[in-house]
Coordinates of C-alpha atoms in Angstrom, one line a residue:
M2 CA -4.7 -43.6 -24.9
V3 CA -5.8 -40.6 -22.8
T4 CA -4.6 -37.2 -23.8
T5 CA -4.1 -34.3 -21.3
T6 CA -3.9 -31.5 -23.7
A7 CA -6.8 -29.7 -22.0
R8 CA -5.1 -29.6 -18.7
P9 CA -2.1 -27.4 -19.6
S10 CA -4.4 -24.9 -21.4
S11 CA -6.6 -24.7 -18.4
F12 CA -3.6 -24.2 -16.1
Y13 CA -2.4 -21.3 -18.3
R14 CA -5.8 -19.7 -18.4
N15 CA -6.1 -19.9 -14.6
M16 CA -2.6 -18.5 -14.2
L17 CA -3.3 -15.6 -16.5
R18 CA -6.6 -14.9 -14.7
L19 CA -4.7 -14.6 -11.4
A20 CA -1.4 -13.1 -12.6
L21 CA -2.7 -10.3 -14.8
P22 CA -4.7 -8.4 -12.1
I23 CA -1.7 -8.8 -9.8
V24 CA 0.6 -7.2 -12.4
I25 CA -1.8 -4.4 -12.9
Q26 CA -2.2 -3.8 -9.2
N27 CA 1.6 -3.6 -8.7
L28 CA 1.8 -1.1 -11.6
I29 CA -1.0 0.9 -10.1
T30 CA 0.7 0.9 -6.6
T31 CA 3.9 2.3 -8.2
A32 CA 1.9 4.7 -10.3
V33 CA 0.4 6.4 -7.3
S34 CA 3.8 7.8 -6.2
S35 CA 4.8 8.4 -9.8
A36 CA 1.7 10.5 -10.5
D37 CA 2.7 12.8 -7.6
V38 CA 6.2 13.4 -9.1
I39 CA 4.8 13.9 -12.7
M40 CA 2.2 16.4 -11.6
L41 CA 4.6 18.3 -9.5
G42 CA 6.3 19.3 -12.7
W43 CA 3.3 21.7 -13.2
V44 CA 4.2 23.5 -10.0
S45 CA 7.9 24.3 -10.4
Q46 CA 11.2 22.6 -11.1
T47 CA 12.1 23.0 -7.4
A48 CA 8.9 21.3 -6.3
L49 CA 9.5 18.5 -8.8
S50 CA 13.0 17.8 -7.5
A51 CA 12.0 18.1 -3.9
G52 CA 9.0 15.8 -4.4
S53 CA 11.1 13.3 -6.3
L54 CA 13.6 13.2 -3.4
A55 CA 10.9 13.0 -0.7
S56 CA 9.2 10.1 -2.5
Q57 CA 12.3 8.0 -2.0
I58 CA 10.9 7.4 1.5
M59 CA 7.8 5.8 -0.1
F60 CA 10.1 3.8 -2.3
I61 CA 11.9 2.4 0.8
L62 CA 8.5 1.6 2.4
N63 CA 7.3 -0.1 -0.7
L64 CA 10.4 -2.4 -0.5
V65 CA 9.4 -3.3 3.1
Y66 CA 5.8 -3.9 2.0
S67 CA 7.0 -6.1 -0.9
G68 CA 9.0 -8.3 1.5
I69 CA 6.1 -8.7 3.9
S70 CA 3.7 -9.3 1.0
S71 CA 6.0 -12.0 -0.4
G72 CA 6.0 -13.9 2.9
I73 CA 2.3 -13.5 3.4
G74 CA 1.6 -14.6 -0.2
M75 CA 3.5 -17.8 0.1
L76 CA 2.1 -18.8 3.5
A77 CA -1.5 -17.7 2.9
A78 CA -1.8 -19.4 -0.5
Q79 CA -0.9 -22.7 1.1
Y80 CA -3.5 -22.4 3.8
W81 CA -6.0 -21.2 1.3
G82 CA -5.6 -24.4 -0.5
K83 CA -6.6 -26.2 2.8
K84 CA -9.4 -23.6 3.4
D85 CA -7.8 -22.9 6.7
T86 CA -9.0 -19.3 7.0
R87 CA -8.3 -18.9 10.7
T88 CA -4.6 -19.5 10.1
I89 CA -4.7 -17.0 7.2
E90 CA -6.1 -14.4 9.6
E91 CA -3.2 -15.1 11.9
I92 CA -0.7 -14.7 9.1
M93 CA -2.3 -11.3 8.1
G94 CA -2.0 -10.3 11.8
I95 CA 1.7 -11.1 11.7
G96 CA 2.2 -9.1 8.6
M97 CA 0.5 -6.0 10.2
R98 CA 2.5 -6.6 13.3
L99 CA 5.6 -6.1 11.2
S100 CA 4.4 -3.3 8.9
I101 CA 2.8 -1.0 11.4
P102 CA 5.9 -0.4 13.6
V103 CA 8.1 0.3 10.5
S104 CA 5.5 2.6 9.0
F105 CA 5.0 4.4 12.4
F106 CA 8.8 5.0 12.5
F107 CA 8.7 6.6 9.1
F108 CA 5.6 8.6 10.1
V109 CA 7.3 10.0 13.1
M110 CA 10.4 10.9 11.1
A111 CA 8.4 12.5 8.2
C112 CA 6.1 14.5 10.4
F113 CA 8.4 15.6 13.2
F114 CA 11.9 15.3 11.7
P115 CA 11.4 15.9 7.9
Q116 CA 14.6 17.9 7.6
V117 CA 16.7 14.9 8.7
L118 CA 15.1 12.7 6.0
M119 CA 15.6 15.3 3.3
M120 CA 19.2 15.7 4.3
I121 CA 19.8 12.0 3.5
F122 CA 19.1 12.7 -0.1
T123 CA 20.3 16.2 -0.7
S124 CA 22.3 19.1 0.8
E125 CA 20.5 21.8 -1.2
Q126 CA 18.7 24.0 1.3
E127 CA 16.1 25.1 -1.2
L128 CA 15.1 21.5 -1.9
I129 CA 15.1 20.6 1.8
R130 CA 12.8 23.6 2.5
A131 CA 10.4 22.6 -0.3
G132 CA 10.3 18.9 0.8
I133 CA 9.6 19.5 4.4
P134 CA 5.9 20.4 4.1
Y135 CA 5.4 17.6 1.6
L136 CA 6.8 15.0 4.0
R137 CA 4.8 16.4 7.0
I138 CA 1.6 15.8 5.2
V139 CA 2.3 12.6 3.2
G140 CA 3.8 11.0 6.3
V141 CA 0.2 10.3 7.6
S142 CA -0.4 8.1 4.5
Y143 CA 2.3 5.7 5.8
L144 CA 0.1 4.7 8.6
F145 CA -2.8 4.0 6.3
M146 CA -0.6 1.9 4.0
S147 CA 0.7 -0.2 6.8
I148 CA -2.7 -1.8 7.1
S149 CA -4.2 -1.5 3.6
Q150 CA -1.1 -3.0 1.8
V151 CA -1.0 -6.1 4.0
Y152 CA -4.8 -6.6 3.7
L153 CA -4.7 -6.3 -0.1
C154 CA -1.8 -8.7 -0.5
T155 CA -3.7 -11.2 1.7
M156 CA -6.8 -10.8 -0.6
R157 CA -4.6 -11.5 -3.6
S158 CA -3.4 -14.7 -1.9
I159 CA -7.0 -16.0 -1.6
E160 CA -7.9 -15.3 -5.2
R161 CA -9.6 -11.9 -4.6
V162 CA -7.3 -10.1 -7.1
V163 CA -10.1 -8.2 -8.7
F164 CA -11.0 -6.5 -5.5
A165 CA -7.4 -5.7 -4.7
T166 CA -6.9 -4.2 -8.2
F167 CA -10.1 -2.2 -8.0
T168 CA -9.1 -0.7 -4.7
N169 CA -5.7 0.3 -5.9
A170 CA -7.1 1.7 -9.1
S171 CA -9.6 3.8 -7.2
A172 CA -6.8 5.2 -5.1
L173 CA -4.8 6.1 -8.2
L174 CA -7.7 7.8 -10.0
L175 CA -8.7 9.7 -6.8
N176 CA -5.0 10.8 -6.3
I177 CA -4.8 12.1 -9.8
L178 CA -8.1 13.9 -9.6
L179 CA -7.2 15.5 -6.2
N180 CA -3.8 16.4 -7.5
A181 CA -5.4 18.5 -10.2
V182 CA -7.8 20.1 -7.7
F183 CA -5.2 21.1 -5.2
I184 CA -2.5 22.1 -7.7
F185 CA -4.7 24.3 -9.9
G186 CA -7.2 25.4 -7.3
L187 CA -10.2 23.8 -9.0
L188 CA -13.7 23.5 -7.5
G189 CA -13.0 26.4 -5.1
A190 CA -10.0 24.7 -3.5
P191 CA -6.9 26.8 -2.7
R192 CA -3.7 26.4 -4.8
M193 CA -1.5 24.5 -2.5
G194 CA 1.4 23.5 -4.8
I195 CA 3.6 20.7 -3.4
M196 CA 1.5 20.5 -0.2
G197 CA -1.6 19.9 -2.3
V198 CA 0.0 16.9 -3.9
A199 CA 0.9 15.5 -0.5
L200 CA -2.6 16.1 0.7
A201 CA -4.1 14.3 -2.3
T202 CA -1.9 11.3 -1.7
T203 CA -2.9 11.1 1.9
I204 CA -6.6 11.4 1.1
A205 CA -6.3 8.7 -1.6
R206 CA -4.5 6.3 0.8
G207 CA -7.1 7.0 3.5
V208 CA -9.9 6.1 1.1
E209 CA -8.0 3.0 0.1
L210 CA -7.9 2.0 3.8
L211 CA -11.6 2.7 4.2
L212 CA -12.4 0.5 1.3
C213 CA -10.3 -2.3 2.9
M214 CA -12.1 -1.9 6.2
A215 CA -15.5 -1.8 4.6
D216 CA -14.6 -5.0 2.8
A217 CA -13.3 -6.6 6.0
C218 CA -16.7 -6.0 7.6
R219 CA -18.6 -7.4 4.6
F220 CA -16.4 -10.3 3.6
Q221 CA -17.4 -13.3 5.8
V222 CA -15.0 -15.9 4.6
L223 CA -11.9 -14.1 6.0
R224 CA -12.2 -11.6 8.9
F225 CA -9.8 -8.9 9.9
R226 CA -9.3 -9.4 13.6
P227 CA -7.2 -6.7 15.4
S228 CA -6.6 -9.2 18.2
A229 CA -4.6 -11.3 15.8
M230 CA -1.8 -8.7 15.9
R231 CA -1.2 -9.5 19.6
C232 CA 1.1 -12.5 19.8
P233 CA 0.3 -13.5 23.4
G234 CA -2.9 -15.6 23.2
G235 CA -3.8 -14.3 19.7
W236 CA -2.0 -16.8 17.4
P237 CA 0.2 -19.0 19.7
S238 CA 0.4 -21.7 17.1
L239 CA 2.4 -19.5 14.8
C240 CA 4.3 -17.5 17.5
T241 CA 5.8 -20.6 19.0
R242 CA 7.2 -22.0 15.7

């Protein structure tokens, strides 16, 4: 009689090895925005309230990224089992083709019409005035995230969860460090208040994107191809389905 007791334990070990970094990465992704709100409490109550309201835009974007990531994860994992990397590249291109226009819309609204966005969440003029400079700066980070979040979720789908977690953790630590620098005027930096928090977030998201692009140039198994974002002639096998 053959026993199979080793197989379930092996399955659970593999599941924990993949799931734990993903859980940590999702916590870190949420913590980046939460760190801004928490550290704004050192500026003033008005800055804290305005930053909390303005960060709702990021919450909406994260919902969009979560939906796109779920679709990419299910499809890419299937093709990774077949080692069909070319199709995974096409799936990643589709994800960016969805995320970039949405992020660009919020970027335009945050940078050029921030008052309209703030008025969705509050009618207090003091909070609106405090949130406007925050949105104008942090809006740039939306463009960075439209690429980095799709790339990182694709990496998770092909078992590169450690890299994805490391990248998100680096962005979080850099964000917290720069928050302290710009809020308190450390290392010769000016005291920027709520604008400093937005600048720290934007820089951290920019570094996160640079890490993704550096990895895309180094990682030979799966390549980031900007041409895959163009449907005509780029990935016709998926566009015609």
